[in-house]
Short mmCIF file of C-alpha atoms and ligand atoms in Angstrom, two decimals:
data_model
loop_
_atom_site.label_atom_id
_atom_site.label_comp_id
_atom_site.label_asym_id
_atom_site.label_seq_id
_atom_site.Cartn_x
_atom_site.Cartn_y
_atom_site.Cartn_z
CA MET C 1 -24.11 4.59 30.69
CA ASN C 2 -21.17 2.40 29.84
CA THR C 3 -19.31 4.40 27.19
CA ALA C 4 -18.62 1.17 25.26
CA ASP C 5 -22.34 1.15 24.44
CA LEU C 6 -22.42 4.70 23.04
CA ARG C 7 -23.56 5.04 19.43
CA VAL C 8 -23.89 8.05 17.13
CA ASP C 9 -27.18 9.51 15.92
CA GLY C 10 -27.05 8.41 12.27
CA ALA C 11 -30.01 10.59 11.24
CA ARG C 12 -28.37 13.73 12.67
CA LEU C 13 -25.11 12.94 10.85
CA TRP C 14 -26.98 12.26 7.60
CA ALA C 15 -28.84 15.59 7.92
CA ARG C 16 -25.52 17.46 8.16
CA ILE C 17 -24.19 15.57 5.11
CA GLU C 18 -27.31 16.64 3.21
CA ALA C 19 -27.01 20.26 4.34
CA LEU C 20 -23.32 20.60 3.45
CA GLY C 21 -24.04 18.83 0.16
CA GLU C 22 -26.33 21.70 -0.80
CA VAL C 23 -23.34 24.06 -0.88
CA GLY C 24 -22.01 24.04 -4.44
CA ALA C 25 -24.55 21.32 -5.32
CA VAL C 26 -24.33 19.78 -8.79
CA HIS C 27 -27.30 17.85 -10.17
CA GLY C 28 -27.01 15.08 -12.76
CA PRO C 29 -29.59 14.00 -15.34
CA ASN C 30 -30.47 10.82 -13.42
CA GLY C 31 -31.05 12.38 -10.03
CA GLU C 32 -27.37 12.31 -8.98
CA ARG C 33 -26.43 14.96 -6.43
CA GLY C 34 -22.80 15.95 -6.22
CA CYS C 35 -20.67 18.92 -5.24
CA ALA C 36 -18.40 21.46 -6.90
CA ARG C 37 -16.53 23.07 -4.04
CA LEU C 38 -13.00 23.62 -5.28
CA ALA C 39 -10.55 24.87 -2.65
CA LEU C 40 -10.76 28.55 -1.71
CA THR C 41 -13.64 29.38 -4.03
CA ASP C 42 -16.81 31.15 -2.86
CA GLU C 43 -18.45 27.73 -2.49
CA ASP C 44 -15.61 26.57 -0.25
CA ARG C 45 -16.11 29.70 1.89
CA GLU C 46 -19.82 28.95 2.19
CA GLY C 47 -19.14 25.34 3.19
CA ARG C 48 -16.50 26.46 5.71
CA ASP C 49 -18.87 29.02 7.25
CA LEU C 50 -21.53 26.33 7.68
CA VAL C 51 -19.18 23.87 9.39
CA VAL C 52 -17.58 26.56 11.59
CA GLY C 53 -21.11 27.60 12.64
CA TRP C 54 -21.81 24.01 13.69
CA MET C 55 -18.52 23.93 15.62
CA HIS C 56 -19.58 27.05 17.53
CA ASP C 57 -23.06 25.58 18.16
CA LEU C 58 -21.34 22.58 19.75
CA GLY C 59 -19.31 24.86 22.01
CA LEU C 60 -15.96 23.99 20.45
CA ALA C 61 -13.01 26.37 20.75
CA VAL C 62 -12.34 27.15 17.07
CA THR C 63 -8.99 28.21 15.64
CA ILE C 64 -8.07 29.04 12.05
CA ASP C 65 -4.41 28.80 11.11
CA ALA C 66 -2.25 30.61 8.58
CA ILE C 67 -3.03 28.15 5.78
CA GLY C 68 -6.77 28.09 6.56
CA ASN C 69 -6.96 24.78 8.43
CA VAL C 70 -9.80 24.93 10.94
CA VAL C 71 -9.71 23.04 14.27
CA GLY C 72 -12.54 22.92 16.85
CA VAL C 73 -11.58 21.57 20.28
CA ARG C 74 -13.73 20.01 23.03
CA ALA C 75 -11.74 20.21 26.27
CA GLY C 76 -10.60 17.09 28.12
CA THR C 77 -10.24 16.62 31.87
CA ASP C 78 -6.42 16.75 31.75
CA PRO C 79 -5.43 20.33 30.86
CA ASP C 80 -1.98 19.19 29.71
CA ALA C 81 -3.11 16.34 27.43
CA ALA C 82 -2.80 16.65 23.64
CA PRO C 83 -6.05 16.25 21.69
CA VAL C 84 -7.23 13.21 19.79
CA LEU C 85 -7.79 14.76 16.39
CA ILE C 86 -10.55 13.69 13.99
CA GLY C 87 -10.21 15.23 10.56
CA SER C 88 -10.59 15.30 6.83
CA HIS C 89 -11.50 17.94 4.23
CA ILE C 90 -14.54 19.73 2.83
CA ASP C 91 -13.10 20.89 -0.50
CA THR C 92 -14.14 18.74 -3.47
CA VAL C 93 -13.07 18.17 -7.06
CA ARG C 94 -15.18 20.04 -9.62
CA THR C 95 -17.32 16.97 -10.24
CA GLY C 96 -17.19 15.61 -6.71
CA GLY C 97 -19.61 13.84 -4.43
CA ARG C 98 -21.15 14.73 -1.07
CA PHE C 99 -19.19 12.21 0.98
CA ASP C 100 -15.49 12.41 0.01
CA GLY C 101 -13.85 14.25 2.94
CA ASN C 102 -17.10 15.75 4.17
CA LEU C 103 -18.01 12.50 5.91
CA GLY C 104 -14.86 12.51 8.06
CA VAL C 105 -15.40 16.08 9.24
CA LEU C 106 -19.12 15.76 9.90
CA ALA C 107 -18.68 12.39 11.62
CA GLY C 108 -16.17 14.18 13.85
CA LEU C 109 -18.86 16.70 14.79
CA GLU C 110 -21.26 13.83 15.39
CA VAL C 111 -18.76 12.16 17.75
CA VAL C 112 -18.42 15.39 19.71
CA GLU C 113 -22.18 15.92 19.86
CA THR C 114 -22.73 12.33 21.02
CA LEU C 115 -20.19 12.77 23.82
CA ALA C 116 -21.79 16.07 24.87
CA GLN C 117 -25.33 14.71 24.73
CA HIS C 118 -24.43 11.84 27.05
CA GLY C 119 -22.25 13.96 29.31
CA VAL C 120 -19.15 11.89 28.58
CA ASP C 121 -15.85 13.47 29.60
CA THR C 122 -12.58 12.34 28.08
CA VAL C 123 -9.08 12.67 29.52
CA HIS C 124 -7.68 14.00 26.25
CA PRO C 125 -9.47 16.79 24.41
CA VAL C 126 -11.30 15.65 21.27
CA ALA C 127 -10.77 17.97 18.29
CA VAL C 128 -12.31 18.09 14.82
CA ALA C 129 -10.38 19.56 11.88
CA PHE C 130 -10.86 20.28 8.22
CA PHE C 131 -7.70 20.87 6.24
CA THR C 132 -7.28 23.25 3.32
CA ASP C 133 -7.04 21.97 -0.26
CA GLU C 134 -6.89 18.23 0.31
CA GLU C 135 -8.00 17.52 -3.23
CA GLY C 136 -5.18 19.32 -4.99
CA ALA C 137 -7.57 19.79 -7.90
CA ARG C 138 -7.11 23.57 -7.90
CA PHE C 139 -3.80 24.06 -6.05
CA GLN C 140 -1.03 21.45 -6.05
CA PRO C 141 0.18 19.49 -4.22
CA ASP C 142 -2.82 17.67 -2.79
CA MET C 143 -3.14 17.41 1.01
CA LEU C 144 -1.55 20.87 1.06
CA GLY C 145 -3.13 22.11 4.30
CA SER C 146 -2.27 19.01 6.30
CA LEU C 147 1.22 18.92 4.77
CA VAL C 148 1.87 22.45 6.08
CA TYR C 149 0.20 21.52 9.40
CA VAL C 150 2.83 18.82 10.03
CA GLY C 151 5.74 20.97 8.86
CA GLY C 152 6.25 19.23 5.50
CA MET C 153 6.04 22.46 3.47
CA ALA C 154 6.82 26.04 4.51
CA VAL C 155 3.67 28.11 4.89
CA GLU C 156 5.20 30.91 2.75
CA ASP C 157 5.77 28.46 -0.12
CA ALA C 158 2.23 27.13 0.19
CA LEU C 159 0.73 30.63 0.15
CA ASP C 160 2.63 31.31 -3.10
CA VAL C 161 1.20 28.31 -4.98
CA ARG C 162 -0.75 29.29 -8.12
CA ALA C 163 -4.09 27.76 -9.11
CA ALA C 164 -4.04 25.33 -12.05
CA ASP C 165 -7.25 26.87 -13.47
CA ASP C 166 -7.04 30.67 -13.19
CA GLY C 167 -3.51 31.29 -11.89
CA ALA C 168 -4.79 32.86 -8.64
CA ARG C 169 -2.31 32.90 -5.74
CA LEU C 170 -3.37 30.61 -2.88
CA GLY C 171 -2.60 33.21 -0.19
CA ASP C 172 -4.70 35.82 -1.98
CA GLU C 173 -7.64 33.45 -2.33
CA LEU C 174 -7.37 32.43 1.33
CA ALA C 175 -7.51 36.10 2.40
CA ARG C 176 -10.32 36.83 -0.06
CA ILE C 177 -12.59 34.18 1.47
CA GLY C 178 -11.68 35.29 5.02
CA TYR C 179 -9.78 32.18 6.10
CA ALA C 180 -6.19 33.44 6.48
CA GLY C 181 -6.22 32.82 10.22
CA PRO C 182 -3.97 34.02 13.04
CA THR C 183 -2.95 30.63 14.46
CA PRO C 184 0.61 29.66 13.46
CA CYS C 185 1.08 26.72 11.11
CA PRO C 186 2.76 24.20 11.46
CA ALA C 187 0.89 23.34 14.63
CA ALA C 188 2.77 24.04 17.86
CA ALA C 189 2.28 20.50 19.17
CA ALA C 190 1.41 17.14 17.65
CA PRO C 191 -1.98 15.58 18.42
CA HIS C 192 -2.08 12.56 20.75
CA ALA C 193 -3.52 10.56 17.81
CA TYR C 194 -5.36 11.14 14.54
CA VAL C 195 -8.35 9.19 13.19
CA GLU C 196 -10.10 9.78 9.85
CA LEU C 197 -13.32 8.20 8.62
CA HIS C 198 -13.59 8.21 4.82
CA ILE C 199 -15.47 6.49 2.06
CA GLU C 200 -13.34 3.85 0.31
CA GLN C 201 -13.75 5.44 -3.14
CA GLY C 202 -13.08 2.05 -4.76
CA PRO C 203 -14.92 -1.27 -5.23
CA VAL C 204 -13.29 -3.63 -2.69
CA LEU C 205 -15.61 -3.41 0.34
CA GLU C 206 -18.77 -3.51 -1.76
CA ASP C 207 -17.51 -6.43 -3.88
CA GLU C 208 -16.70 -8.45 -0.78
CA GLY C 209 -19.80 -7.43 1.17
CA VAL C 210 -17.62 -6.04 3.98
CA VAL C 211 -18.76 -2.96 5.91
CA ILE C 212 -15.57 -1.58 7.49
CA GLY C 213 -12.06 -1.16 6.10
CA ALA C 214 -9.22 -0.93 8.63
CA VAL C 215 -6.81 1.08 6.52
CA THR C 216 -3.19 -0.04 6.68
CA GLY C 217 -1.67 2.87 4.75
CA VAL C 218 -1.79 4.99 1.62
CA GLN C 219 -0.12 4.30 -1.70
CA GLY C 220 2.60 6.53 -3.14
CA ILE C 221 1.57 9.41 -5.42
CA SER C 222 3.52 10.98 -8.29
CA TRP C 223 1.97 13.91 -10.19
CA THR C 224 3.72 15.50 -13.17
CA GLU C 225 2.69 18.36 -15.45
CA LEU C 226 4.01 18.14 -19.00
CA THR C 227 4.29 21.04 -21.41
CA ILE C 228 4.81 19.69 -24.92
CA THR C 229 5.82 22.23 -27.53
CA GLY C 230 5.88 21.52 -31.26
CA GLN C 231 4.96 23.57 -34.29
CA SER C 232 1.54 24.96 -35.09
CA ALA C 233 0.68 24.20 -38.74
CA HIS C 234 -2.15 23.92 -41.29
CA ALA C 235 -4.10 20.69 -40.85
CA GLY C 236 -4.83 20.36 -44.57
CA THR C 237 -1.57 21.28 -46.20
CA THR C 238 1.13 20.00 -43.86
CA PRO C 239 2.32 16.51 -44.90
CA MET C 240 2.48 14.01 -42.04
CA ARG C 241 6.26 13.69 -42.41
CA LEU C 242 6.72 17.41 -41.63
CA ARG C 243 4.60 17.51 -38.50
CA ARG C 244 5.89 18.25 -35.01
CA ASP C 245 2.60 17.53 -33.34
CA PRO C 246 2.29 17.82 -29.52
CA GLY C 247 -1.28 16.50 -29.73
CA PHE C 248 0.00 13.22 -31.15
CA VAL C 249 2.65 13.03 -28.44
CA ALA C 250 0.02 13.64 -25.73
CA ALA C 251 -2.05 10.77 -27.09
CA ALA C 252 1.00 8.49 -27.25
CA ILE C 253 1.87 9.34 -23.64
CA ASN C 254 -1.67 8.51 -22.53
CA THR C 255 -1.68 5.14 -24.29
CA GLY C 256 1.91 4.54 -23.14
CA ILE C 257 1.13 4.96 -19.46
CA ARG C 258 -1.95 2.74 -19.82
CA ALA C 259 0.35 0.03 -21.21
CA LEU C 260 2.82 0.67 -18.41
CA ALA C 261 0.09 0.23 -15.78
CA THR C 262 -1.19 -2.93 -17.44
CA GLU C 263 2.28 -4.45 -17.64
CA MET C 264 3.28 -3.46 -14.11
CA GLY C 265 -0.10 -4.37 -12.60
CA SER C 266 1.02 -7.86 -11.75
CA LEU C 267 4.41 -6.99 -10.22
CA GLY C 268 4.82 -7.46 -6.45
CA ASP C 269 1.80 -6.63 -4.37
CA GLY C 270 1.67 -3.06 -5.63
CA SER C 271 -0.91 -2.51 -8.34
CA GLN C 272 0.18 0.27 -10.64
CA VAL C 273 -2.38 2.86 -11.79
CA ALA C 274 -1.82 5.67 -14.29
CA THR C 275 -4.04 8.56 -15.39
CA VAL C 276 -4.04 11.58 -17.68
CA GLY C 277 -6.66 13.78 -15.99
CA ARG C 278 -6.02 17.16 -17.60
CA CYS C 279 -5.03 17.89 -21.18
CA GLU C 280 -5.24 21.29 -22.88
CA PHE C 281 -4.47 21.91 -26.53
CA SER C 282 -3.36 25.29 -27.81
CA PRO C 283 -4.81 26.85 -29.88
CA ASN C 284 -7.41 24.03 -29.73
CA LEU C 285 -8.89 24.50 -33.19
CA VAL C 286 -10.21 21.90 -35.63
CA ASN C 287 -7.90 22.78 -38.51
CA VAL C 288 -4.67 23.64 -36.70
CA VAL C 289 -1.93 21.19 -35.70
CA PRO C 290 -1.51 22.33 -32.08
CA ALA C 291 1.43 24.47 -31.07
CA SER C 292 1.50 23.07 -27.56
CA VAL C 293 -0.25 20.78 -25.11
CA THR C 294 -0.25 20.95 -21.33
CA MET C 295 -1.22 17.71 -19.60
CA THR C 296 -0.93 15.95 -16.27
CA VAL C 297 0.13 12.40 -15.44
CA ASP C 298 -0.86 10.75 -12.13
CA LEU C 299 1.07 7.56 -11.23
CA ARG C 300 0.43 5.61 -8.02
CA ASN C 301 1.66 2.40 -6.41
CA THR C 302 1.71 1.00 -2.88
CA ASP C 303 5.36 -0.02 -3.43
CA GLU C 304 7.91 2.81 -3.60
CA ALA C 305 10.44 0.86 -5.70
CA LEU C 306 7.75 -0.02 -8.25
CA LEU C 307 6.53 3.58 -8.32
CA GLN C 308 10.07 4.70 -9.10
CA GLN C 309 10.23 2.08 -11.83
CA ALA C 310 6.99 3.44 -13.34
CA GLU C 311 8.38 6.99 -13.19
CA ALA C 312 11.52 5.87 -15.01
CA VAL C 313 9.55 4.13 -17.79
CA PHE C 314 7.33 7.21 -18.14
CA ALA C 315 10.37 9.54 -18.34
CA ALA C 316 12.01 7.33 -21.00
CA LEU C 317 8.77 7.32 -23.01
CA CYS C 318 8.70 11.14 -22.95
CA ASP C 319 12.34 11.34 -24.09
CA GLN C 320 11.75 8.88 -26.91
CA LEU C 321 8.60 10.64 -28.16
CA ALA C 322 10.29 14.06 -27.97
CA ARG C 323 13.13 12.76 -30.15
CA GLU C 324 10.89 11.01 -32.68
CA GLU C 325 8.37 13.85 -33.13
CA GLN C 326 10.91 16.69 -32.73
CA VAL C 327 9.02 18.35 -29.91
CA THR C 328 10.22 19.57 -26.53
CA ILE C 329 8.70 18.19 -23.32
CA GLU C 330 9.09 20.10 -20.07
CA ARG C 331 8.33 18.11 -16.94
CA ARG C 332 7.28 19.73 -13.65
CA THR C 333 6.56 17.75 -10.49
CA LEU C 334 3.23 18.79 -8.95
CA ALA C 335 3.16 16.29 -6.09
CA ARG C 336 5.35 13.41 -4.89
CA PHE C 337 4.57 11.47 -1.75
CA GLU C 338 5.99 8.07 -0.82
CA PRO C 339 3.69 5.28 0.37
CA VAL C 340 2.74 5.62 4.05
CA GLU C 341 2.08 2.89 6.60
CA PHE C 342 -0.22 3.63 9.51
CA ASP C 343 0.46 2.82 13.16
CA PRO C 344 0.02 -0.96 13.76
CA ARG C 345 -1.69 -0.46 17.14
CA MET C 346 -4.16 2.03 15.68
CA ILE C 347 -4.94 -0.32 12.77
CA GLN C 348 -5.51 -3.12 15.26
CA LEU C 349 -7.78 -0.87 17.31
CA VAL C 350 -9.95 -0.04 14.28
CA GLU C 351 -10.17 -3.73 13.39
CA SER C 352 -11.02 -4.97 16.91
CA THR C 353 -13.50 -2.13 17.49
CA ALA C 354 -15.35 -2.90 14.24
CA ARG C 355 -15.56 -6.57 15.29
CA ARG C 356 -16.78 -5.70 18.78
CA LEU C 357 -19.52 -3.58 17.22
CA GLY C 358 -20.56 -6.56 15.10
CA HIS C 359 -19.38 -5.29 11.72
CA SER C 360 -17.51 -7.27 9.08
CA VAL C 361 -14.04 -5.78 8.62
CA ARG C 362 -10.96 -6.27 6.45
CA ARG C 363 -7.55 -4.64 6.34
CA MET C 364 -6.78 -2.72 3.17
CA PRO C 365 -4.49 -0.01 1.76
CA SER C 366 -5.94 3.26 0.48
CA GLY C 367 -5.77 4.04 -3.22
CA ALA C 368 -6.64 7.70 -2.68
CA GLY C 369 -4.55 10.32 -0.94
CA HIS C 370 -5.71 11.52 2.49
CA ASP C 371 -4.84 14.06 5.15
CA ALA C 372 -4.17 11.06 7.41
CA GLN C 373 -1.00 10.28 5.42
CA MET C 374 0.40 13.66 6.49
CA LEU C 375 -0.70 13.38 10.12
CA ALA C 376 0.96 9.94 10.24
CA ARG C 377 4.29 11.82 10.18
CA VAL C 378 3.67 13.29 13.64
CA CYS C 379 1.32 11.00 15.61
CA PRO C 380 -0.22 7.51 15.69
CA THR C 381 -2.77 7.53 12.89
CA SER C 382 -5.41 5.31 11.37
CA MET C 383 -8.37 5.45 9.04
CA VAL C 384 -11.77 3.82 8.88
CA PHE C 385 -13.26 3.09 5.43
CA VAL C 386 -16.90 2.48 4.54
CA PRO C 387 -18.13 1.14 1.16
CA SER C 388 -18.66 3.28 -1.92
CA ALA C 389 -21.62 2.28 -4.11
CA ASN C 390 -20.31 0.90 -7.42
CA GLY C 391 -16.82 1.87 -6.29
CA LEU C 392 -17.47 5.40 -7.57
CA SER C 393 -15.90 8.60 -6.31
CA HIS C 394 -14.73 11.89 -7.84
CA ASN C 395 -18.08 11.57 -9.57
CA ILE C 396 -21.40 13.21 -8.68
CA ALA C 397 -22.97 9.74 -8.42
CA GLU C 398 -20.75 8.97 -5.38
CA TYR C 399 -22.92 7.35 -2.70
CA THR C 400 -22.64 5.48 0.58
CA GLU C 401 -25.76 4.13 2.19
CA PRO C 402 -26.90 5.56 5.55
CA ALA C 403 -26.41 2.26 7.42
CA HIS C 404 -22.76 2.16 6.34
CA ILE C 405 -22.27 5.82 7.27
CA SER C 406 -23.61 5.10 10.78
CA ALA C 407 -21.49 1.96 11.11
CA GLY C 408 -18.33 3.88 10.19
CA ALA C 409 -19.19 6.75 12.53
CA ASP C 410 -19.83 4.31 15.40
CA VAL C 411 -16.41 2.74 14.85
CA LEU C 412 -14.87 6.22 14.75
CA LEU C 413 -16.64 7.16 18.00
CA GLN C 414 -15.50 4.04 19.81
CA VAL C 415 -11.91 4.26 18.55
CA VAL C 416 -11.71 7.92 19.58
CA LEU C 417 -13.25 7.17 22.99
CA GLN C 418 -10.73 4.44 23.72
CA VAL C 419 -7.78 6.62 22.72
CA ALA C 420 -9.13 9.80 24.37
CA GLN C 421 -9.84 8.04 27.66
CA GLY C 422 -6.21 7.05 27.76
CA GLY C 423 -7.01 3.38 27.35
CA ALA C 424 -5.24 2.78 24.02
C1 LIG T 1 -7.34 12.89 -3.58
O1 LIG T 1 -8.57 12.74 -3.55
C2 LIG T 1 -6.57 12.03 -4.45
O2 LIG T 1 -6.26 10.90 -4.04
O3 LIG T 1 -6.36 12.40 -5.61
MN1 LIG T 2 -10.97 12.68 0.35
MN1 LIG T 3 -11.07 13.32 -3.27
#
């Protein structure tokens, strides 16, 4: 068979998505089926065990590294060639879907199984990886496993990170779930190339009726944790003029960054977004002016200069509010990654392959963070996007229809084949 005609088995891939989606399953009132598989929890262990079992079933040589990244390798015909790596993540946010990350990993397994089924050898090995803690929902920064994999953070520092929810140490949780592996991290050698299939997680492809996104890069990410400290006081007796209210300041920061995003939205080609995703009052009681508030601010832009401008406006807003309300505001950076551009030849390959397979395709940047942005530091990298129904993600209603999943996996297969056969 001409390998250019190879296609994945969409039903087999869908069955694996369904099976992994049962691990940490969350059910919504309207039949939604999502996932709660925060990094290094028992649910994450269960999901990892399932995927590692599939890797063994497929005859892959499986390694687990010191930060818990798992790589399964199918040998190539050239013993000295570096692998073409297909990867993503299987951790989810607490209210996540079944596709975010999981699709990229399971499509990788599907590519390997398709090659094996048809007896197709490749010059380069083809490897499938899932990286630890891509979401950054429990341990910050996000993309932590792939960041360590490429040498962007020392493994000792990563193991010492504390969980945002229960304060657990990452290294202890990794050992507890049995995924503190023996393979050194960072990886000894860079892959030949890296390709990641992912759902878009936004509305663009669906709105335009386009099936494949050839991803050009990932926007910059800036995460800050604020601890605002004022004075706890009686809600009934304390006159407004005497209040030092961190709850008020938190609200003003949230509305302030919304205004910032709205105003900056039209500058350049970067579209500024801004989010307060976590906000905890202490003591969190109806009749007490809070003593303190801990909150997070997520700022993103495809343009680094504009992202810096947003950060400066945000910092000035905090300083002004601290002065006016007589509170203190401590700022701690949780994550900061500059925008990343993918390899032009790899982007072109995704685009031309999608066209050859008869799919509509457009180039687009990614709004979400991805392991691919870390791998892009060490090897030619690209991503394939498929549409997200109603543009929804980080939501249990996240959905991508089976035909789009198969289309994306076929593009992934054909891109990987071309690169792994040494032809691109
Ligand atoms: C990861 O999903 C992120 O972009 O926050
Ligand atoms: Mn993801
Ligand atoms: Mn995500």
